[in-house]
Amino acid sequence: MDYNAIEYYFDDIESFYIELGELLQQSCETDQHVQHVVTQYIQFLIRFQKEFITTQAQMAQVAYKLIDSTFYLEHSTVILSHIVQSHALTCHDASGLLIAYTLLLYAGKEDPRWMQYVVSEATIRKRNQLLCKIIDELDSFAVDRVMCGLALALGFEMGKVAKFRRLDLGKKVVINRRCTEIGNELNSIPLSIFGILDAITINKLDFLLDLVESTRLDTEESFNYDIIRLLLVFNEQFMMAQNRPNLLVEALVNRLGSTTTFGENMIFMLNRSDDSCVQLLILKLLYCIFTEPKLYEYFYTNDLYVLVDVILREVCDLGDDREAETLRDAYLRILRPLLVNTQLRHKPYKKTEIHQILCSLITPYMHRNVESSSKKLAQRILEDWWENICQQKVAPVLGVDIKNAIIHSGTGLQHSAIIKPSTSPIPQSPCSTSSSSFKSDLSPSSINHTSSSTSPLSLSLPNSPPPQKC
């Protein structure tokens, strides 16, 4: 049946949705029939797009009309493959792309393994053809924020599932039996989006950064955040690639002083985001910025104060699962260059609070189990910042009542201290292990730079000198 040849008269949007449901109730015995039904569904949506699909909520509703159907449950891989190969990769019309990208985006949001399957279908010779196509299309979408925002969001979701897979954050959402089967199939599929690096140029990055700055006065911030999230994915790929310069860092250096909105909104997103992947990607870019000498003073001092507050809160409040441990470790990894390299070196902020929390990680209460990598990170921050920058002795406060103790710092210096129950904020959960996706210079082995003859923290009780407060 040619649905384009049929005249439809809908009294309201509900009757439109009823007709959509009837399209999905057709019985399909072959993959070709499934593909035909999917094409009918997409063409039907394109035909009535201006009448019934004008808002983001309506776009989501027509997508979930398909995703929640028995038809999708029974034929999900065929459906997704057909949308990618016959619509998303081949279509260049904005109306058709709006529908195809919408269906793929919400399928991936429903379960990351469906997006992994989309990436595998779009990847040819280790090059993600769909993401490269989206990058090339962004210029032409600039005047249409709905289409551009959708393309940006889809690009980020494709990068996001690759991040989850690489970090193994433990996010395994089982929606139904068929979705579980897809997950099992993907165990043997090598997913990679490293092929996008060839499509990312300085000009493309400048275009996206200009878009961010152009939205500074917008009351609706979602478009701005969509751009930033895609840029974060780009940075991740540059960090993971070998023998390639980080073009995003180069772009920020070249635009020093003219990308303030990007920096401000990135910290704002970190402060408010509940998406662990977004947080980790932001922290990685912050690390790149704080370790690039030309960008040491990229942020305004007030923004750095906000960032310190966020770090202190997250280090204390994150949970004790694997994802939380990875995040806490990442927060600690950027704290050192933040305190040592930026304006905070000369304008300290919350010195006492930072010192107390770091000490509580090194010498926690009896009931807390802090990972050794976190202790090493905290010890290094104390040595490089508290001892060298603040010119204070390193003498962590133990969370037990022991008097006349001698604390040995990682530099071999001995300091005496009264040891008493700490009043510092105590994290509610174990601290994190290291994140494998940081560069090698961030690994725990590189952090443990104390000599083998001197333990990072040793405690000696007998014959101690008179106690002093640290």
Tab-separated table of C-alpha atoms in Angstrom:
chain	number	residue	atom	x	y	z
A	1	MET	CA	0.000	0.000	0.000
A	2	ASP	CA	1.304	3.450	-0.933
A	3	TYR	CA	0.613	5.550	2.142
A	4	ASN	CA	1.658	8.725	0.324
A	5	ALA	CA	-1.221	8.226	-2.111
A	6	ILE	CA	-3.818	8.107	0.668
A	7	GLU	CA	-5.552	11.295	1.730
A	8	TYR	CA	-5.673	11.712	5.509
A	9	TYR	CA	-7.848	14.037	7.544
A	10	PHE	CA	-6.998	14.073	11.228
A	11	ASP	CA	-9.353	15.796	13.641
A	12	ASP	CA	-6.642	16.031	16.293
A	13	ILE	CA	-3.186	14.763	17.173
A	14	GLU	CA	-4.611	11.705	18.937
A	15	SER	CA	-6.062	10.388	15.689
A	16	PHE	CA	-2.634	10.945	14.113
A	17	TYR	CA	-1.020	8.761	16.785
A	18	ILE	CA	-3.675	6.088	16.289
A	19	GLU	CA	-2.745	5.889	12.616
A	20	LEU	CA	0.937	5.604	13.554
A	21	GLY	CA	0.107	2.669	15.801
A	22	GLU	CA	-1.750	0.902	13.003
A	23	LEU	CA	1.294	1.234	10.761
A	24	LEU	CA	3.355	-0.659	13.337
A	25	GLN	CA	0.830	-3.461	13.746
A	26	GLN	CA	1.549	-5.006	10.354
A	27	SER	CA	2.850	-8.568	10.485
A	28	CYS	CA	6.309	-9.030	8.974
A	29	GLU	CA	7.694	-12.374	7.872
A	30	THR	CA	10.925	-11.180	6.239
A	31	ASP	CA	13.556	-8.538	6.867
A	32	GLN	CA	12.562	-6.854	3.624
A	33	HIS	CA	9.020	-6.444	4.894
A	34	VAL	CA	10.332	-4.984	8.162
A	35	GLN	CA	12.414	-2.480	6.217
A	36	HIS	CA	9.392	-1.556	4.122
A	37	VAL	CA	7.317	-0.840	7.231
A	38	VAL	CA	10.103	1.306	8.716
A	39	THR	CA	10.310	3.333	5.507
A	40	GLN	CA	6.528	3.786	5.551
A	41	TYR	CA	6.694	4.985	9.139
A	42	ILE	CA	9.446	7.513	8.363
A	43	GLN	CA	7.696	8.791	5.236
A	44	PHE	CA	4.456	9.181	7.165
A	45	LEU	CA	6.231	11.255	9.823
A	46	ILE	CA	7.916	13.413	7.179
A	47	ARG	CA	4.567	14.009	5.474
A	48	PHE	CA	2.895	15.342	8.635
A	49	GLN	CA	5.975	16.794	10.297
A	50	LYS	CA	4.911	20.443	10.064
A	51	GLU	CA	1.483	19.689	11.488
A	52	PHE	CA	2.141	17.264	14.330
A	53	ILE	CA	5.916	17.135	14.996
A	54	THR	CA	6.922	20.708	15.772
A	55	THR	CA	8.228	20.443	19.342
A	56	GLN	CA	10.874	18.349	21.045
A	57	ALA	CA	8.199	16.609	23.107
A	58	GLN	CA	6.325	15.604	19.952
A	59	MET	CA	9.551	14.356	18.370
A	60	ALA	CA	10.174	12.193	21.411
A	61	GLN	CA	6.610	10.878	21.353
A	62	VAL	CA	6.730	9.637	17.757
A	63	ALA	CA	10.129	8.046	18.470
A	64	TYR	CA	8.844	6.188	21.525
A	65	LYS	CA	5.750	5.180	19.591
A	66	LEU	CA	8.138	3.027	17.564
A	67	ILE	CA	10.529	2.051	20.374
A	68	ASP	CA	7.754	0.873	22.706
A	69	SER	CA	6.013	-1.198	20.043
A	70	THR	CA	6.040	-4.984	19.729
A	71	PHE	CA	7.249	-4.445	16.178
A	72	TYR	CA	10.459	-2.831	17.475
A	73	LEU	CA	10.900	-5.442	20.193
A	74	GLU	CA	10.844	-8.242	17.622
A	75	HIS	CA	12.914	-6.575	14.881
A	76	SER	CA	15.095	-3.959	16.618
A	77	THR	CA	18.406	-4.781	14.902
A	78	VAL	CA	16.839	-4.841	11.430
A	79	ILE	CA	15.032	-1.570	12.142
A	80	LEU	CA	18.106	0.258	13.426
A	81	SER	CA	20.313	-1.048	10.640
A	82	HIS	CA	17.787	0.073	8.028
A	83	ILE	CA	17.428	3.554	9.538
A	84	VAL	CA	21.221	3.979	9.560
A	85	GLN	CA	22.010	2.544	6.135
A	86	SER	CA	18.978	3.648	4.099
A	87	HIS	CA	18.048	6.946	5.740
A	88	ALA	CA	20.602	8.549	8.078
A	89	LEU	CA	23.666	7.878	5.890
A	90	THR	CA	22.050	8.476	2.511
A	91	CYS	CA	19.542	11.259	3.139
A	92	HIS	CA	20.558	14.913	2.757
A	93	ASP	CA	17.146	16.521	3.101
A	94	ALA	CA	16.606	18.262	6.442
A	95	SER	CA	13.074	16.900	6.879
A	96	GLY	CA	14.158	13.311	6.369
A	97	LEU	CA	17.254	13.694	8.528
A	98	LEU	CA	15.212	15.213	11.340
A	99	ILE	CA	13.088	12.065	11.549
A	100	ALA	CA	15.947	9.571	11.064
A	101	TYR	CA	18.202	11.279	13.612
A	102	THR	CA	15.319	11.564	16.080
A	103	LEU	CA	14.574	7.838	15.941
A	104	LEU	CA	18.252	6.919	16.390
A	105	LEU	CA	18.775	9.425	19.201
A	106	TYR	CA	15.885	8.241	21.352
A	107	ALA	CA	16.619	4.585	20.666
A	108	GLY	CA	20.129	5.160	22.016
A	109	LYS	CA	18.853	7.089	25.022
A	110	GLU	CA	16.497	4.226	25.850
A	111	ASP	CA	19.437	1.849	26.142
A	112	PRO	CA	23.147	2.475	25.407
A	113	ARG	CA	23.509	-0.914	23.714
A	114	TRP	CA	21.138	0.122	20.978
A	115	MET	CA	23.363	3.143	20.340
A	116	GLN	CA	26.390	0.846	20.350
A	117	TYR	CA	24.667	-1.153	17.638
A	118	VAL	CA	24.020	2.053	15.679
A	119	VAL	CA	27.725	2.944	15.926
A	120	SER	CA	28.746	-0.534	14.773
A	121	GLU	CA	26.406	-0.280	11.781
A	122	ALA	CA	27.758	3.162	10.889
A	123	THR	CA	31.428	2.182	11.225
A	124	ILE	CA	33.268	1.143	8.085
A	125	ARG	CA	37.015	0.435	8.228
A	126	LYS	CA	37.206	1.895	11.756
A	127	ARG	CA	35.639	5.160	10.621
A	128	ASN	CA	32.279	6.209	11.995
A	129	GLN	CA	30.651	7.321	8.769
A	130	LEU	CA	27.539	8.695	10.442
A	131	LEU	CA	29.391	10.867	12.944
A	132	CYS	CA	31.697	12.167	10.213
A	133	LYS	CA	28.625	13.010	8.129
A	134	ILE	CA	27.084	14.872	11.063
A	135	ILE	CA	30.301	16.864	11.581
A	136	ASP	CA	30.310	17.849	7.909
A	137	GLU	CA	26.635	18.865	8.064
A	138	LEU	CA	26.896	21.160	11.084
A	139	ASP	CA	27.700	24.247	9.008
A	140	SER	CA	24.555	23.836	6.929
A	141	PHE	CA	22.438	23.226	10.045
A	142	ALA	CA	23.585	26.419	11.795
A	143	VAL	CA	20.500	28.410	10.775
A	144	ASP	CA	18.160	25.656	12.004
A	145	ARG	CA	18.770	25.242	15.721
A	146	VAL	CA	16.324	22.363	16.071
A	147	MET	CA	18.115	20.334	13.411
A	148	CYS	CA	21.564	21.422	14.586
A	149	GLY	CA	20.763	20.600	18.216
A	150	LEU	CA	19.475	17.179	17.209
A	151	ALA	CA	22.618	16.423	15.194
A	152	LEU	CA	24.833	17.581	18.075
A	153	ALA	CA	22.936	15.428	20.564
A	154	LEU	CA	23.138	12.344	18.345
A	155	GLY	CA	26.863	12.881	17.839
A	156	PHE	CA	27.402	13.126	21.581
A	157	GLU	CA	25.361	9.991	22.327
A	158	MET	CA	27.479	8.005	19.875
A	159	GLY	CA	30.612	9.184	21.657
A	160	LYS	CA	29.026	8.588	25.043
A	161	VAL	CA	28.384	4.876	24.524
A	162	ALA	CA	31.970	4.412	23.410
A	163	LYS	CA	33.043	6.134	26.646
A	164	PHE	CA	30.869	3.877	28.782
A	165	ARG	CA	32.228	0.810	27.032
A	166	ARG	CA	35.846	1.907	27.415
A	167	LEU	CA	35.503	2.850	31.086
A	168	ASP	CA	33.228	-0.068	31.947
A	169	LEU	CA	31.262	2.142	34.342
A	170	GLY	CA	28.871	-0.679	35.062
A	171	LYS	CA	25.819	0.921	33.444
A	172	LYS	CA	23.952	-2.134	32.213
A	173	VAL	CA	20.298	-1.338	31.762
A	174	VAL	CA	18.163	-4.319	30.802
A	175	ILE	CA	15.003	-3.121	29.102
A	176	ASN	CA	13.831	-6.417	27.685
A	177	ARG	CA	14.980	-9.764	26.374
A	178	ARG	CA	15.776	-8.474	22.893
A	179	CYS	CA	17.926	-5.673	24.248
A	180	THR	CA	19.906	-8.208	26.271
A	181	GLU	CA	20.514	-10.201	23.102
A	182	ILE	CA	21.842	-7.069	21.391
A	183	GLY	CA	24.236	-6.529	24.286
A	184	ASN	CA	25.535	-10.085	23.947
A	185	GLU	CA	26.041	-9.648	20.204
A	186	LEU	CA	28.019	-6.451	20.751
A	187	ASN	CA	30.581	-8.136	22.984
A	188	SER	CA	32.483	-9.192	19.863
A	189	ILE	CA	31.990	-5.960	17.879
A	190	PRO	CA	34.963	-3.559	18.053
A	191	LEU	CA	33.462	-0.116	18.527
A	192	SER	CA	35.654	2.841	17.670
A	193	ILE	CA	35.036	6.473	16.863
A	194	PHE	CA	38.698	7.349	16.489
A	195	GLY	CA	38.071	7.679	12.746
A	196	ILE	CA	36.359	11.013	13.354
A	197	LEU	CA	39.683	12.761	14.038
A	198	ASP	CA	40.291	13.291	10.338
A	199	ALA	CA	36.980	15.152	10.112
A	200	ILE	CA	37.791	17.509	12.996
A	201	THR	CA	39.681	20.598	11.890
A	202	ILE	CA	40.614	23.867	13.577
A	203	ASN	CA	38.055	25.619	11.367
A	204	LYS	CA	35.332	23.224	12.507
A	205	LEU	CA	36.268	23.740	16.149
A	206	ASP	CA	36.299	27.518	15.684
A	207	PHE	CA	32.839	27.298	14.142
A	208	LEU	CA	31.484	25.373	17.130
A	209	LEU	CA	33.188	27.651	19.660
A	210	ASP	CA	31.738	30.677	17.853
A	211	LEU	CA	28.303	29.066	18.126
A	212	VAL	CA	28.796	28.693	21.874
A	213	GLU	CA	29.714	32.361	22.249
A	214	SER	CA	26.761	33.443	20.083
A	215	THR	CA	24.348	31.846	22.564
A	216	ARG	CA	25.673	33.777	25.569
A	217	LEU	CA	22.476	35.803	26.012
A	218	ASP	CA	20.056	32.991	25.145
A	219	THR	CA	17.505	32.149	27.819
A	220	GLU	CA	17.336	28.553	26.541
A	221	GLU	CA	20.677	26.897	27.301
A	222	SER	CA	20.135	23.412	25.867
A	223	PHE	CA	21.566	24.293	22.441
A	224	ASN	CA	24.693	25.739	24.053
A	225	TYR	CA	25.158	22.606	26.155
A	226	ASP	CA	24.674	20.335	23.134
A	227	ILE	CA	27.616	22.042	21.413
A	228	ILE	CA	29.828	21.810	24.493
A	229	ARG	CA	29.057	18.113	24.964
A	230	LEU	CA	30.129	17.316	21.404
A	231	LEU	CA	33.345	19.309	21.885
A	232	LEU	CA	34.013	17.237	25.008
A	233	VAL	CA	33.739	14.065	22.920
A	234	PHE	CA	36.237	15.524	20.454
A	235	ASN	CA	38.674	16.260	23.277
A	236	GLU	CA	38.346	12.690	24.529
A	237	GLN	CA	39.330	11.351	21.118
A	238	PHE	CA	42.370	13.617	20.929
A	239	MET	CA	43.454	12.470	24.397
A	240	MET	CA	43.140	8.807	23.434
A	241	ALA	CA	44.881	9.163	20.072
A	242	GLN	CA	48.636	8.749	19.844
A	243	ASN	CA	50.968	11.118	18.014
A	244	ARG	CA	48.213	13.642	17.343
A	245	PRO	CA	48.025	17.191	18.687
A	246	ASN	CA	44.939	18.126	20.665
A	247	LEU	CA	43.318	20.556	18.253
A	248	LEU	CA	40.699	21.629	20.779
A	249	VAL	CA	43.402	22.769	23.206
A	250	GLU	CA	45.154	24.544	20.321
A	251	ALA	CA	41.894	26.275	19.401
A	252	LEU	CA	41.423	27.467	22.987
A	253	VAL	CA	44.996	28.795	23.046
A	254	ASN	CA	44.445	30.664	19.781
A	255	ARG	CA	41.164	32.108	21.068
A	256	LEU	CA	42.401	33.032	24.543
A	257	GLY	CA	40.115	35.731	25.938
A	258	SER	CA	37.347	35.156	23.384
A	259	THR	CA	35.833	31.881	24.622
A	260	THR	CA	34.667	32.938	28.071
A	261	THR	CA	31.149	31.561	27.608
A	262	PHE	CA	32.546	28.128	26.816
A	263	GLY	CA	34.596	28.037	30.020
A	264	GLU	CA	31.858	29.458	32.237
A	265	ASN	CA	29.206	27.072	30.964
A	266	MET	CA	31.516	24.076	31.210
A	267	ILE	CA	31.953	24.671	34.955
A	268	PHE	CA	28.235	25.366	35.292
A	269	MET	CA	27.491	22.028	33.613
A	270	LEU	CA	29.918	20.232	35.921
A	271	ASN	CA	28.221	21.795	38.929
A	272	ARG	CA	24.736	20.711	37.898
A	273	SER	CA	25.120	17.591	35.761
A	274	ASP	CA	24.002	14.234	37.116
A	275	ASP	CA	25.435	12.418	34.083
A	276	SER	CA	28.668	10.740	35.170
A	277	CYS	CA	29.948	10.514	31.604
A	278	VAL	CA	29.507	14.262	31.065
A	279	GLN	CA	31.245	14.995	34.361
A	280	LEU	CA	34.212	12.794	33.489
A	281	LEU	CA	34.559	14.311	30.022
A	282	ILE	CA	34.525	17.817	31.517
A	283	LEU	CA	37.171	16.838	34.053
A	284	LYS	CA	39.408	15.519	31.281
A	285	LEU	CA	39.227	18.786	29.365
A	286	LEU	CA	39.858	20.725	32.573
A	287	TYR	CA	42.970	18.617	33.128
A	288	CYS	CA	44.181	19.459	29.612
A	289	ILE	CA	43.601	23.157	30.297
A	290	PHE	CA	45.274	23.211	33.722
A	291	THR	CA	48.359	21.389	32.412
A	292	GLU	CA	48.820	23.602	29.334
A	293	PRO	CA	51.035	26.562	30.380
A	294	LYS	CA	49.370	28.919	27.897
A	295	LEU	CA	45.971	28.175	29.469
A	296	TYR	CA	46.896	28.356	33.155
A	297	GLU	CA	44.803	31.523	33.495
A	298	TYR	CA	42.089	30.574	31.006
A	299	PHE	CA	39.330	30.821	33.637
A	300	TYR	CA	38.318	33.814	35.703
A	301	THR	CA	39.313	33.512	39.358
A	302	ASN	CA	35.678	33.429	40.490
A	303	ASP	CA	35.061	30.463	38.190
A	304	LEU	CA	37.985	28.668	39.812
A	305	TYR	CA	36.443	29.321	43.222
A	306	VAL	CA	33.241	27.662	42.023
A	307	LEU	CA	35.260	24.730	40.702
A	308	VAL	CA	36.986	24.258	44.062
A	309	ASP	CA	33.584	24.200	45.771
A	310	VAL	CA	32.361	21.575	43.309
A	311	ILE	CA	35.436	19.393	43.841
A	312	LEU	CA	35.178	19.546	47.630
A	313	ARG	CA	31.502	18.650	47.482
A	314	GLU	CA	31.934	15.756	45.079
A	315	VAL	CA	34.960	14.249	46.815
A	316	CYS	CA	32.936	14.155	50.030
A	317	ASP	CA	29.490	13.242	48.683
A	318	LEU	CA	30.069	10.705	45.902
A	319	GLY	CA	28.855	7.176	46.596
A	320	ASP	CA	30.872	3.989	46.876
A	321	ASP	CA	30.116	2.210	43.600
A	322	ARG	CA	32.654	1.814	40.833
A	323	GLU	CA	31.363	4.769	38.833
A	324	ALA	CA	31.594	7.053	41.870
A	325	GLU	CA	35.131	5.861	42.611
A	326	THR	CA	36.200	6.676	39.061
A	327	LEU	CA	34.699	10.146	39.322
A	328	ARG	CA	36.219	10.885	42.722
A	329	ASP	CA	39.612	9.852	41.424
A	330	ALA	CA	39.176	12.192	38.442
A	331	TYR	CA	38.253	15.108	40.705
A	332	LEU	CA	41.403	14.529	42.752
A	333	ARG	CA	43.535	14.356	39.610
A	334	ILE	CA	42.550	17.841	38.455
A	335	LEU	CA	42.786	19.349	41.948
A	336	ARG	CA	46.592	19.371	41.964
A	337	PRO	CA	47.139	21.338	38.700
A	338	LEU	CA	44.205	23.572	39.651
A	339	LEU	CA	45.889	24.558	42.924
A	340	VAL	CA	49.492	24.594	41.672
A	341	ASN	CA	49.264	26.061	38.154
A	342	THR	CA	46.374	28.547	38.091
A	343	GLN	CA	45.713	31.889	39.806
A	344	LEU	CA	44.898	29.935	42.968
A	345	ARG	CA	48.640	29.556	43.438
A	346	HIS	CA	48.700	33.253	44.361
A	347	LYS	CA	45.091	33.655	45.515
A	348	PRO	CA	44.385	30.621	47.717
A	349	TYR	CA	40.768	29.688	48.329
A	350	LYS	CA	39.463	27.494	51.172
A	351	LYS	CA	42.938	26.325	52.131
A	352	THR	CA	41.817	24.877	55.442
A	353	GLU	CA	38.879	22.943	53.969
A	354	ILE	CA	41.016	21.494	51.185
A	355	HIS	CA	43.727	20.483	53.652
A	356	GLN	CA	41.237	18.827	55.992
A	357	ILE	CA	39.597	16.783	53.243
A	358	LEU	CA	42.928	15.639	51.831
A	359	CYS	CA	44.066	14.604	55.303
A	360	SER	CA	40.829	12.699	55.842
A	361	LEU	CA	41.593	10.692	52.701
A	362	ILE	CA	45.121	9.815	53.812
A	363	THR	CA	44.222	8.936	57.409
A	364	PRO	CA	40.528	8.066	57.446
A	365	TYR	CA	38.358	6.904	60.299
A	366	MET	CA	38.518	3.202	61.099
A	367	HIS	CA	35.229	2.390	59.330
A	368	ARG	CA	36.262	3.969	56.015
A	369	ASN	CA	38.103	2.087	53.300
A	370	VAL	CA	40.063	4.509	51.115
A	371	GLU	CA	41.790	3.142	48.025
A	372	SER	CA	45.576	3.377	47.984
A	373	SER	CA	45.553	5.329	44.712
A	374	SER	CA	43.386	8.009	46.315
A	375	LYS	CA	45.749	8.241	49.261
A	376	LYS	CA	48.689	8.695	46.888
A	377	LEU	CA	46.827	11.399	44.986
A	378	ALA	CA	45.982	13.241	48.200
A	379	GLN	CA	49.561	12.863	49.471
A	380	ARG	CA	50.989	14.298	46.270
A	381	ILE	CA	48.628	17.280	46.397
A	382	LEU	CA	49.677	17.963	49.981
A	383	GLU	CA	53.363	17.809	49.059
A	384	ASP	CA	53.141	19.919	45.902
A	385	TRP	CA	50.576	22.430	47.134
A	386	TRP	CA	50.310	22.515	50.936
A	387	GLU	CA	54.041	22.102	51.534
A	388	ASN	CA	55.571	23.845	48.511
A	389	ILE	CA	52.995	26.501	47.621
A	390	CYS	CA	51.411	27.231	50.993
A	391	GLN	CA	54.706	26.682	52.844
A	392	GLN	CA	52.967	24.576	55.485
A	393	LYS	CA	54.239	21.401	57.096
A	394	VAL	CA	52.625	18.182	55.935
A	395	ALA	CA	51.155	16.637	59.069
A	396	PRO	CA	47.798	14.969	58.333
A	397	VAL	CA	45.336	14.616	61.189
A	398	LEU	CA	44.481	11.023	62.033
A	399	GLY	CA	40.885	10.220	62.823
A	400	VAL	CA	41.820	8.439	66.043
A	401	ASP	CA	42.807	9.620	69.523
A	402	ILE	CA	46.593	9.085	69.592
A	403	LYS	CA	48.907	11.532	71.321
A	404	ASN	CA	52.628	12.157	70.956
A	405	ALA	CA	52.768	10.709	67.427
A	406	ILE	CA	55.361	11.522	64.788
A	407	ILE	CA	54.129	11.881	61.233
A	408	HIS	CA	56.571	11.323	58.366
A	409	SER	CA	55.693	13.132	55.167
A	410	GLY	CA	56.407	11.806	51.696
A	411	THR	CA	59.515	13.997	51.554
A	412	GLY	CA	61.084	12.323	54.577
A	413	LEU	CA	60.573	15.326	56.900
A	414	GLN	CA	59.391	14.547	60.410
A	415	HIS	CA	56.761	16.702	62.026
A	416	SER	CA	55.157	16.315	65.426
A	417	ALA	CA	51.443	16.760	65.898
A	418	ILE	CA	48.617	16.297	68.351
A	419	ILE	CA	46.435	13.593	66.867
A	420	LYS	CA	42.756	13.976	67.670
A	421	PRO	CA	39.413	13.144	66.086
A	422	SER	CA	39.141	15.192	62.913
A	423	THR	CA	36.303	17.678	62.498
A	424	SER	CA	36.790	17.837	58.759
A	425	PRO	CA	34.057	16.831	56.322
A	426	ILE	CA	34.227	13.067	55.868
A	427	PRO	CA	33.334	11.477	52.525
A	428	GLN	CA	30.357	9.181	52.895
A	429	SER	CA	31.948	6.413	50.862
A	430	PRO	CA	35.289	4.909	49.853
A	431	CYS	CA	37.398	7.045	47.597
A	432	SER	CA	38.045	6.214	44.015
A	433	THR	CA	40.398	4.078	42.056
A	434	SER	CA	42.235	5.543	39.134
A	435	SER	CA	40.580	6.073	35.772
A	436	SER	CA	42.153	4.004	33.041
A	437	SER	CA	41.127	6.435	30.345
A	438	PHE	CA	43.339	9.260	31.627
A	439	LYS	CA	46.690	9.566	29.947
A	440	SER	CA	49.609	7.516	31.171
A	441	ASP	CA	51.088	10.451	33.071
A	442	LEU	CA	48.040	10.342	35.286
A	443	SER	CA	48.428	6.709	36.280
A	444	PRO	CA	48.890	5.782	39.938
A	445	SER	CA	52.419	4.585	39.237
A	446	SER	CA	53.454	8.044	38.088
A	447	ILE	CA	51.864	9.622	41.120
A	448	ASN	CA	53.739	7.418	43.599
A	449	HIS	CA	57.007	9.308	43.257
A	450	THR	CA	58.318	8.851	46.801
A	451	SER	CA	61.514	6.874	47.257
A	452	SER	CA	61.278	3.217	48.105
A	453	SER	CA	63.042	3.774	51.383
A	454	THR	CA	60.495	6.270	52.640
A	455	SER	CA	56.875	5.304	53.051
A	456	PRO	CA	54.317	8.014	52.184
A	457	LEU	CA	53.022	7.939	55.722
A	458	SER	CA	54.567	6.216	58.708
A	459	LEU	CA	53.646	6.475	62.373
A	460	SER	CA	56.147	6.277	65.253
A	461	LEU	CA	54.927	6.263	68.869
A	462	PRO	CA	57.821	5.696	71.350
A	463	ASN	CA	60.189	8.453	72.479
A	464	SER	CA	58.311	11.161	70.632
A	465	PRO	CA	59.010	14.864	71.305
A	466	PRO	CA	56.475	17.173	72.964
A	467	PRO	CA	53.387	17.508	70.768
A	468	GLN	CA	52.542	20.586	68.729
A	469	LYS	CA	49.428	21.499	66.821
A	470	CYS	CA	49.788	21.385	63.048
